[in-house]
Coordinates of C-alpha atoms in Angstrom, one line a residue:
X1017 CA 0.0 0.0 0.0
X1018 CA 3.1 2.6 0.7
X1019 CA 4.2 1.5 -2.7
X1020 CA 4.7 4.9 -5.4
X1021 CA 3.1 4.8 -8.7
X1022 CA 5.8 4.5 -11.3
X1023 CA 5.1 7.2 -14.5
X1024 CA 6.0 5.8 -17.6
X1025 CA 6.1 6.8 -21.1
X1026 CA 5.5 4.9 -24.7
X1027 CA 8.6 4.0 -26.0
X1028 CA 7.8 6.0 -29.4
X1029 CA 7.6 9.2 -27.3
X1030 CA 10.6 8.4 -25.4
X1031 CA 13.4 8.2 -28.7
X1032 CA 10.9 10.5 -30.4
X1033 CA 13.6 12.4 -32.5
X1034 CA 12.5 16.4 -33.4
X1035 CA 14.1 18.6 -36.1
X1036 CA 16.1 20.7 -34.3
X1037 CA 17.6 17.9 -32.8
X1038 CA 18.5 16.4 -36.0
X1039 CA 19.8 19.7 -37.4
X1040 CA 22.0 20.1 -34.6
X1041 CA 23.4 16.4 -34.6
X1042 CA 24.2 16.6 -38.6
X1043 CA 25.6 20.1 -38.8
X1044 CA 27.7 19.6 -35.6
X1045 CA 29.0 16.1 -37.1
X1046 CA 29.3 17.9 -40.4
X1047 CA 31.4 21.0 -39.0
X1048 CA 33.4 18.6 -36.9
X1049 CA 34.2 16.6 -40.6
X1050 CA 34.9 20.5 -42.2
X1051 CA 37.1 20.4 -38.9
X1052 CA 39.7 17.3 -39.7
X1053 CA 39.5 18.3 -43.4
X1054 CA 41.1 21.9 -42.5
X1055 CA 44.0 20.2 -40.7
X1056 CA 44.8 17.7 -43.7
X1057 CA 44.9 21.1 -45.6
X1058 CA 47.0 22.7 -43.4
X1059 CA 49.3 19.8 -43.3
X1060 CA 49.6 19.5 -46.6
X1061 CA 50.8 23.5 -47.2
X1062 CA 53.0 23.2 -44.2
X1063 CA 54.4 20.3 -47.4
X1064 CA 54.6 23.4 -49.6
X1065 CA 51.8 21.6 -51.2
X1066 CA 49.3 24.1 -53.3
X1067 CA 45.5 22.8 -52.5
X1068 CA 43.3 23.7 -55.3
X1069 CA 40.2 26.1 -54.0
X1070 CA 37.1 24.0 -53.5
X1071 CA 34.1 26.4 -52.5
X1072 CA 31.3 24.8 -50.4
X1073 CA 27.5 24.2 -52.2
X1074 CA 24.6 26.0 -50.9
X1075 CA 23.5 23.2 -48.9
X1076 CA 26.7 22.5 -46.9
X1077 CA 27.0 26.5 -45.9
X1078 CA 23.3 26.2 -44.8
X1079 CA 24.0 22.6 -42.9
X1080 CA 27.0 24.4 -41.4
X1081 CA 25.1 27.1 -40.4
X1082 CA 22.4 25.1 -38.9
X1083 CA 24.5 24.4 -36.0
X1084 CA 23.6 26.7 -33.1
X1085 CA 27.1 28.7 -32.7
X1086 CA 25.2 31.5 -31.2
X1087 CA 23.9 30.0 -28.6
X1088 CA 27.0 27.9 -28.0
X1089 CA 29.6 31.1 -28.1
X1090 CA 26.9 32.8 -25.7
X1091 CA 27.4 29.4 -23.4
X1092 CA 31.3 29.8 -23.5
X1093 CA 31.7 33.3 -22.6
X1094 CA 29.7 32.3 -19.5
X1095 CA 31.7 29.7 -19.0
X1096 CA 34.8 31.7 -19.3
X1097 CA 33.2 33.9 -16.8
X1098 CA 33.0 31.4 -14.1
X1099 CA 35.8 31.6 -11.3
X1100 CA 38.2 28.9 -10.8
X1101 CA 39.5 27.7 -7.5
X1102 CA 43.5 29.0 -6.9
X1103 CA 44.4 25.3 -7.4
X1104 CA 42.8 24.6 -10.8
X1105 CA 44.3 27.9 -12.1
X1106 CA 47.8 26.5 -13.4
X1107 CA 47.0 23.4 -15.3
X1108 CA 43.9 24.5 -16.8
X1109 CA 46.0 27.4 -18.1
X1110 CA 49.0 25.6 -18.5
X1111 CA 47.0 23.1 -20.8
X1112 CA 46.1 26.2 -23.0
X1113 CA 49.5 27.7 -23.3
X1114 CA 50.5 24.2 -24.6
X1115 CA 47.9 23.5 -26.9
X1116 CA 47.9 26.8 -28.2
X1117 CA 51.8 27.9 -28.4
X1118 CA 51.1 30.9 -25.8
X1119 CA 54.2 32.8 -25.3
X1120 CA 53.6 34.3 -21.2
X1121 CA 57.0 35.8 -20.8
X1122 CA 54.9 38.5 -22.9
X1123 CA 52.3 38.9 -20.6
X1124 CA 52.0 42.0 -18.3
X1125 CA 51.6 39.4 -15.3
X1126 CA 53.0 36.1 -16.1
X1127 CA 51.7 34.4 -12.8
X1128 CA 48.9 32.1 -14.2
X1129 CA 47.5 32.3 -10.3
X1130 CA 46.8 36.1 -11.1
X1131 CA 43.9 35.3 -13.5
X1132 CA 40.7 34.4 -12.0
X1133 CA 38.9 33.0 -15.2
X1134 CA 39.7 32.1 -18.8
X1135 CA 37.9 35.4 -19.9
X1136 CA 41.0 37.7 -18.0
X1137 CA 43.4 34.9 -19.7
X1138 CA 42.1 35.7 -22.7
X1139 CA 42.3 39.3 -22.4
X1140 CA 45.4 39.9 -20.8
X1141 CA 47.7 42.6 -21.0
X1142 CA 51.5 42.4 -22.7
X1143 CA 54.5 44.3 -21.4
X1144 CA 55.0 47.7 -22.8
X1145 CA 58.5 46.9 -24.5
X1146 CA 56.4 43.6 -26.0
X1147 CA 55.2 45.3 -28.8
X1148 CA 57.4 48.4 -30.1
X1149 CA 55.0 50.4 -32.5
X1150 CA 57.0 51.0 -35.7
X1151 CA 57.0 54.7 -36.3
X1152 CA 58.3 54.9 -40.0
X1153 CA 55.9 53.3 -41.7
X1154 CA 52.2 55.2 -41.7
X1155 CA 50.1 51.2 -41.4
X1156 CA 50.6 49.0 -38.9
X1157 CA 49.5 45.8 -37.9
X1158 CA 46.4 46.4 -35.3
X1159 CA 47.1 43.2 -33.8
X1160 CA 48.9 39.5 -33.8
X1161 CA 48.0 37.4 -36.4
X1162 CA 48.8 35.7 -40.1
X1163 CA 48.6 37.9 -43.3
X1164 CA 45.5 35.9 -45.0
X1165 CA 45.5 38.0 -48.4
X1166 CA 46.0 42.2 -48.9
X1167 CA 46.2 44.2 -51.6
X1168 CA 44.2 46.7 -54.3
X1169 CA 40.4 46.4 -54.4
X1170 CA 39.3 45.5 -57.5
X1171 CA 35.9 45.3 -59.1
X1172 CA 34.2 45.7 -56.0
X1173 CA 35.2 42.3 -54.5
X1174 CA 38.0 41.7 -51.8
X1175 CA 39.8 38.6 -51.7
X1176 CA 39.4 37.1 -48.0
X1177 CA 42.1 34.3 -49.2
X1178 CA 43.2 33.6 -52.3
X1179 CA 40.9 32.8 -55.1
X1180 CA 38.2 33.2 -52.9
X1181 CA 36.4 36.9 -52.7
X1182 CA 34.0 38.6 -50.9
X1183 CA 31.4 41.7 -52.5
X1184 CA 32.1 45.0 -50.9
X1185 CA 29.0 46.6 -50.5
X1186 CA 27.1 43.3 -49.1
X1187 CA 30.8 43.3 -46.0
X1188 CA 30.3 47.1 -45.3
X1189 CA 26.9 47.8 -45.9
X1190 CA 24.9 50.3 -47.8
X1191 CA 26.8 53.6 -48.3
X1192 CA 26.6 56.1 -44.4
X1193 CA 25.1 59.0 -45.7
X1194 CA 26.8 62.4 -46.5
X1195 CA 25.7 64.0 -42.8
X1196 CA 27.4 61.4 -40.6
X1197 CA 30.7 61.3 -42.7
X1198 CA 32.8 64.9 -42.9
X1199 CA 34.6 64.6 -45.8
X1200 CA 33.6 64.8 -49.6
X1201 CA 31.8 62.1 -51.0
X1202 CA 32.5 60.4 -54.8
X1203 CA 29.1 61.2 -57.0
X1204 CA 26.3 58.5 -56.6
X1205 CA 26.2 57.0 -60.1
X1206 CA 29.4 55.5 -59.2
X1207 CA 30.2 52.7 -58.3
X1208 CA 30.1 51.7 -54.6
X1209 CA 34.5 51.1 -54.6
X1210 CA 34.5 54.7 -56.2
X1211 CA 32.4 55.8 -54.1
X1212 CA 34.3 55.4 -51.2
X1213 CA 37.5 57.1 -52.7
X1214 CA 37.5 60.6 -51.7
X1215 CA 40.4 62.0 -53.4
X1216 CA 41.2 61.7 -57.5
X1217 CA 44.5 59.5 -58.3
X1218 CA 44.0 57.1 -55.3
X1219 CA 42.8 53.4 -54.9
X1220 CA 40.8 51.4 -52.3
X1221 CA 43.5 48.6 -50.2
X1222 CA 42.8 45.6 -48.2
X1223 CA 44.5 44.0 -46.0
X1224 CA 42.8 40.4 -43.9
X1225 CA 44.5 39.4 -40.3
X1226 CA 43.4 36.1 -38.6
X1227 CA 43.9 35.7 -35.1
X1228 CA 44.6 32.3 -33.9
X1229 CA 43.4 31.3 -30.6
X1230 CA 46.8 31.7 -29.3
X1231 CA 47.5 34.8 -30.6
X1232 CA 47.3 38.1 -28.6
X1233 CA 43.4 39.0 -27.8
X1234 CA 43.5 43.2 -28.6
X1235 CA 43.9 45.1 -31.0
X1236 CA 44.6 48.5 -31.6
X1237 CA 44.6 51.5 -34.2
X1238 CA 46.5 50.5 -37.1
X1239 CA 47.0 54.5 -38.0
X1240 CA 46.3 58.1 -37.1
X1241 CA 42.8 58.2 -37.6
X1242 CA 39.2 59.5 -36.7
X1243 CA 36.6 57.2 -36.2
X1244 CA 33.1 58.4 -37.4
X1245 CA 30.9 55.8 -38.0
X1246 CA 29.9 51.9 -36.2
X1247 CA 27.8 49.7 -38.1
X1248 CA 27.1 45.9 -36.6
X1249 CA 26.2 43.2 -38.3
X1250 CA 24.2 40.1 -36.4
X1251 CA 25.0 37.1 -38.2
X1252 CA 26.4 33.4 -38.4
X1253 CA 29.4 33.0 -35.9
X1254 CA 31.2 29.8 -38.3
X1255 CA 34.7 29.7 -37.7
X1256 CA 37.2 32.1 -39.4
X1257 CA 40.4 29.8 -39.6
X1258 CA 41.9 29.7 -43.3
X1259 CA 40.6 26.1 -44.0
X1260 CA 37.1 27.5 -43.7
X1261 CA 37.7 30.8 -45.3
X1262 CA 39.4 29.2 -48.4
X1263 CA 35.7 26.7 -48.4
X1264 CA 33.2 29.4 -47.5
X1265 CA 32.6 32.4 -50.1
X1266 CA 31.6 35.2 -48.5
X1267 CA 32.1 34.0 -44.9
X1268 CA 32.9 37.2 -43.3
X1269 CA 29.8 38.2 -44.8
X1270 CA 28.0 35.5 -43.2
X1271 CA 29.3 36.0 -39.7
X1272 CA 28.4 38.7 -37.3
X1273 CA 31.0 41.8 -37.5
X1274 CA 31.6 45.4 -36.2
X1275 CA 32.6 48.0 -39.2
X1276 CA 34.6 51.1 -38.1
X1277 CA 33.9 53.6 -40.6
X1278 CA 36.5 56.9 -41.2
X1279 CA 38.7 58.9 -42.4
X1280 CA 42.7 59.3 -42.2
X1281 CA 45.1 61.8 -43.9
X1282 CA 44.4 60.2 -47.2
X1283 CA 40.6 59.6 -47.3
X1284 CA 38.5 57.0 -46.2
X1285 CA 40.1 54.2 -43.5
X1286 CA 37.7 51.3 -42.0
X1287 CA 38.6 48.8 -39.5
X1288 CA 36.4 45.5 -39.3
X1289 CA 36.4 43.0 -36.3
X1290 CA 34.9 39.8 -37.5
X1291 CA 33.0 37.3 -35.1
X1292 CA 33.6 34.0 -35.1
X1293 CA 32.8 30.4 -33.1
X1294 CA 33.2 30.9 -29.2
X1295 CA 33.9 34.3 -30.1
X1296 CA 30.2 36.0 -30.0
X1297 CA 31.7 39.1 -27.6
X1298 CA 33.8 42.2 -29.7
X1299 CA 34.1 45.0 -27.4
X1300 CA 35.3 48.5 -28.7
X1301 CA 36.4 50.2 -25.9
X1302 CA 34.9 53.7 -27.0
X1303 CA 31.6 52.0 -28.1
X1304 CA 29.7 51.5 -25.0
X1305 CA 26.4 50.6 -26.3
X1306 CA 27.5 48.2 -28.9
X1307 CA 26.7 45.0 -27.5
X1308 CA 27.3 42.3 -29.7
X1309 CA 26.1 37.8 -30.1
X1310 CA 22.7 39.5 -28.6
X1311 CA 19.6 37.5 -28.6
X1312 CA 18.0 40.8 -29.1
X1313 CA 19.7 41.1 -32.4
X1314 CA 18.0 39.2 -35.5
X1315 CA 20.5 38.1 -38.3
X1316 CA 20.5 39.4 -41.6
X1317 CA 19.6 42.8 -39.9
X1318 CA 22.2 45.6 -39.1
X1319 CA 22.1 48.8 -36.5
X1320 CA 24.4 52.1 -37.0
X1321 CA 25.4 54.5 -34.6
X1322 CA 27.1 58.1 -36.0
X1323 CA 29.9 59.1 -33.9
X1324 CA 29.7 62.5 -34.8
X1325 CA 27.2 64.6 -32.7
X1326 CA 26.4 68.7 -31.5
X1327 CA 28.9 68.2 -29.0
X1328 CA 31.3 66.5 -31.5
X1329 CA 31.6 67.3 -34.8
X1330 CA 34.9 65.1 -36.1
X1331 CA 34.1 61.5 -34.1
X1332 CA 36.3 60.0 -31.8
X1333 CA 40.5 60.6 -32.9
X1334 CA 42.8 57.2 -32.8
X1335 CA 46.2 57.4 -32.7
X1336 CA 48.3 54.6 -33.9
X1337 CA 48.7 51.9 -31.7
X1338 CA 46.5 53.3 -29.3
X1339 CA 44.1 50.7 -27.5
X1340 CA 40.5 50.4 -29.6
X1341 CA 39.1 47.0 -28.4
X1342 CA 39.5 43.2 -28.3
X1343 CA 37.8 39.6 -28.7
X1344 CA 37.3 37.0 -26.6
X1345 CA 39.3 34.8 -28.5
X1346 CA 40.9 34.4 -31.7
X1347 CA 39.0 35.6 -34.7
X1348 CA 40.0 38.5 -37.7
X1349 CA 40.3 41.9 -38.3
X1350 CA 39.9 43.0 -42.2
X1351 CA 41.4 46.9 -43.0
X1352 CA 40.0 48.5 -46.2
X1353 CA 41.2 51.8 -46.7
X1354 CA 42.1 54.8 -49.8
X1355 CA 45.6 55.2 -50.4
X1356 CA 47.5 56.6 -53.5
X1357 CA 48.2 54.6 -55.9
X1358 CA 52.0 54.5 -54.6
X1359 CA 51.4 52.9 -51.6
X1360 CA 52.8 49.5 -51.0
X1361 CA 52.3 46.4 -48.4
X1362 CA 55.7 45.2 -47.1
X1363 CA 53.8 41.6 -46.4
X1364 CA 53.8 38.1 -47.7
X1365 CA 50.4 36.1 -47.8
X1366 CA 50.7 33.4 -44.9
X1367 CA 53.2 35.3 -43.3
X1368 CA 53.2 35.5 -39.6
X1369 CA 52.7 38.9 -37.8
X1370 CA 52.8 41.1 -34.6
X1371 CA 50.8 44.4 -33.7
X1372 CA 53.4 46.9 -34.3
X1373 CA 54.9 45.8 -37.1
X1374 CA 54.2 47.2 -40.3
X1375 CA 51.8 46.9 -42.8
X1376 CA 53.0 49.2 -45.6
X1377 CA 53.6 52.7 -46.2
X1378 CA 54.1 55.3 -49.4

């Protein structure tokens, strides 16, 4: 008589399988595939083997992006948030150093015990004599990385690694009208590269950093410059890593990305941070209301803020390698700027590089 009722279900509603669960299993499987396929390609170029460009089908981006990366980046900043015990510290960070290559004898504080969660790891600070800013050259490099392509803008597409581009106008946006930008604008029938060239004679440059998740988290300003302009992008959050940019067209497209818009002492300058997987927080120091991997935030959607107000009619000034924001962990930062036409890149595609270090000059 004291004996509990025992609930039970119909096995059919038990292993009942829904949708979303099926989306989630196939496109995680299929992204972890996409995975082990980027690191036979990266073996095979660390060969000095060339690996013929193979874009990804309509069906395989949409299966990719099927998986919830939003809502699992979301997850790991929360997670990275979380405190760990004095004792757990040094081989939870240790086992990151290792895996990643981390080089702490740059660190501001190289006592692992110092950092209370991965997020502060992340974000640390480097020694002021880490990174000498080069003051010859007029471009630097806003921040650690590898050189995934640069160069002239051409046709109104940008290369995000070679043989695979990118359209212009869909990465920045719709033209910011004449009111919010201070100097002249190109006339409208142009268009939308010349349209962003302010001054006759000169051409539109590109330049495409990828942070690695052991690279150094901030970045900085990459010139003397005055921000006028943000314009975020809610989007995809697919990895960035060169395996899946040379697959995906139009990735950084896809994924959710912060456009500083511009101008420096030879026209229009833009710097863009670009989201990626576990990396669903970009924060720009100066930008307090930009809060970005929001639920709030529907994708294909974008939201502008202007800079430039009564109080302040020129935006907010940057001086070369002056502090502008950072990521969570690795991702990339893409530099598309108007130059003359004698300006050149003092870079090699693939080639490692440090913020500091220079990007090119006239």
């Amino acid at each position: 008589t004291d004996r509990k009722k025992l609930h039970t279900a119909p096995v059919g509603q038990v292993f009942r399988l829904r949708p979303f669960h099926v989306l989630v299993a196939t496109g995680g499987g299929y992204a972890g595939y996409r995975k082990y396929e980027d690191y036979k390609l990266e073996q095979l170029e660390k060969r000095g083997i060339e690996v013929p460009v193979k874009l990804a089908s309509e069906w395989e981006v949409a299966l990719y992006k099927s998986v919830p990366t939003r809502l699992l980046s979301r997850a790991w900043g929360r997670l990275n948030q979380v405190e760990l015990p004095t004792w757990l510290r040094k081989p939870v960070y240790s086992l990151y150093i290792w895996t990643f290559g981390v080089n702490m004898k740059e660190a501001a504080v190289e006592d692992l015990h110092h950092y209370r969660n991965l997020s502060e790891f992340f974000r640390r600070k480097l020694k002021p004599q880490a990174r000498p800013v080069c003051c010859v050259h007029s471009v630097i490099s806003p921040s650690d990385g590898k050189i995934l392509n640069f160069g002239q803008v051409k046709n109104c597409e940008v290369e995000q690694v070679k043989g695979v581009t990118y359209s212009l106008e869909s990465f920045l946006g719709p033209r910011i009208s004449t009111e919010e930008m201070h100097f002249r604008q190109a006339p409208t029938g142009n268009s939308f590269q010349q349209q962003l060239v302010t001054k006759e004679g000169n051409e539109l440059y590109h330049c495409v950093i990828y942070l690695a998740p052991g690279d150094y988290h901030c970045f900085h300003s990459p010139t003397d410059w005055t921000v006028s302009h943000r314009r975020h992008f809610p989007g995809s959050l697919m990895s960035v890593n060169p395996g899946v940019a040379r697959w995906i067209k139009e990735l950084f497209c896809h994924n959710e990305r912060v456009v500083l818009t511009g101008d420096w002492k030879h026209g229009f300058f833009s710097l863009t941070a670009v989201g990626a997987t576990n990396v669903g927080s970009i924060r720009i120091y100066f930008d307090q209301d930009l809060h970005t991997n929001s639920p709030s935030y529907s994708k294909g959607s974008y939201n502008d803020f202007s800079f430039i107000s009564n109080n302040n009619k020129e935006g907010i000034p940057m001086r070369k390698g002056e502090h502008l924001g950072e990521f969570n962990l690795g991702s990339t930062i893409v530099l598309i700027f108007e130059a003359p036409k004698d300006f050149k890149f003092n870079l090699k595609a693939g080639q490692k590089i440090r913020f500091g270090e220079a990007l090119g000059s006239l």
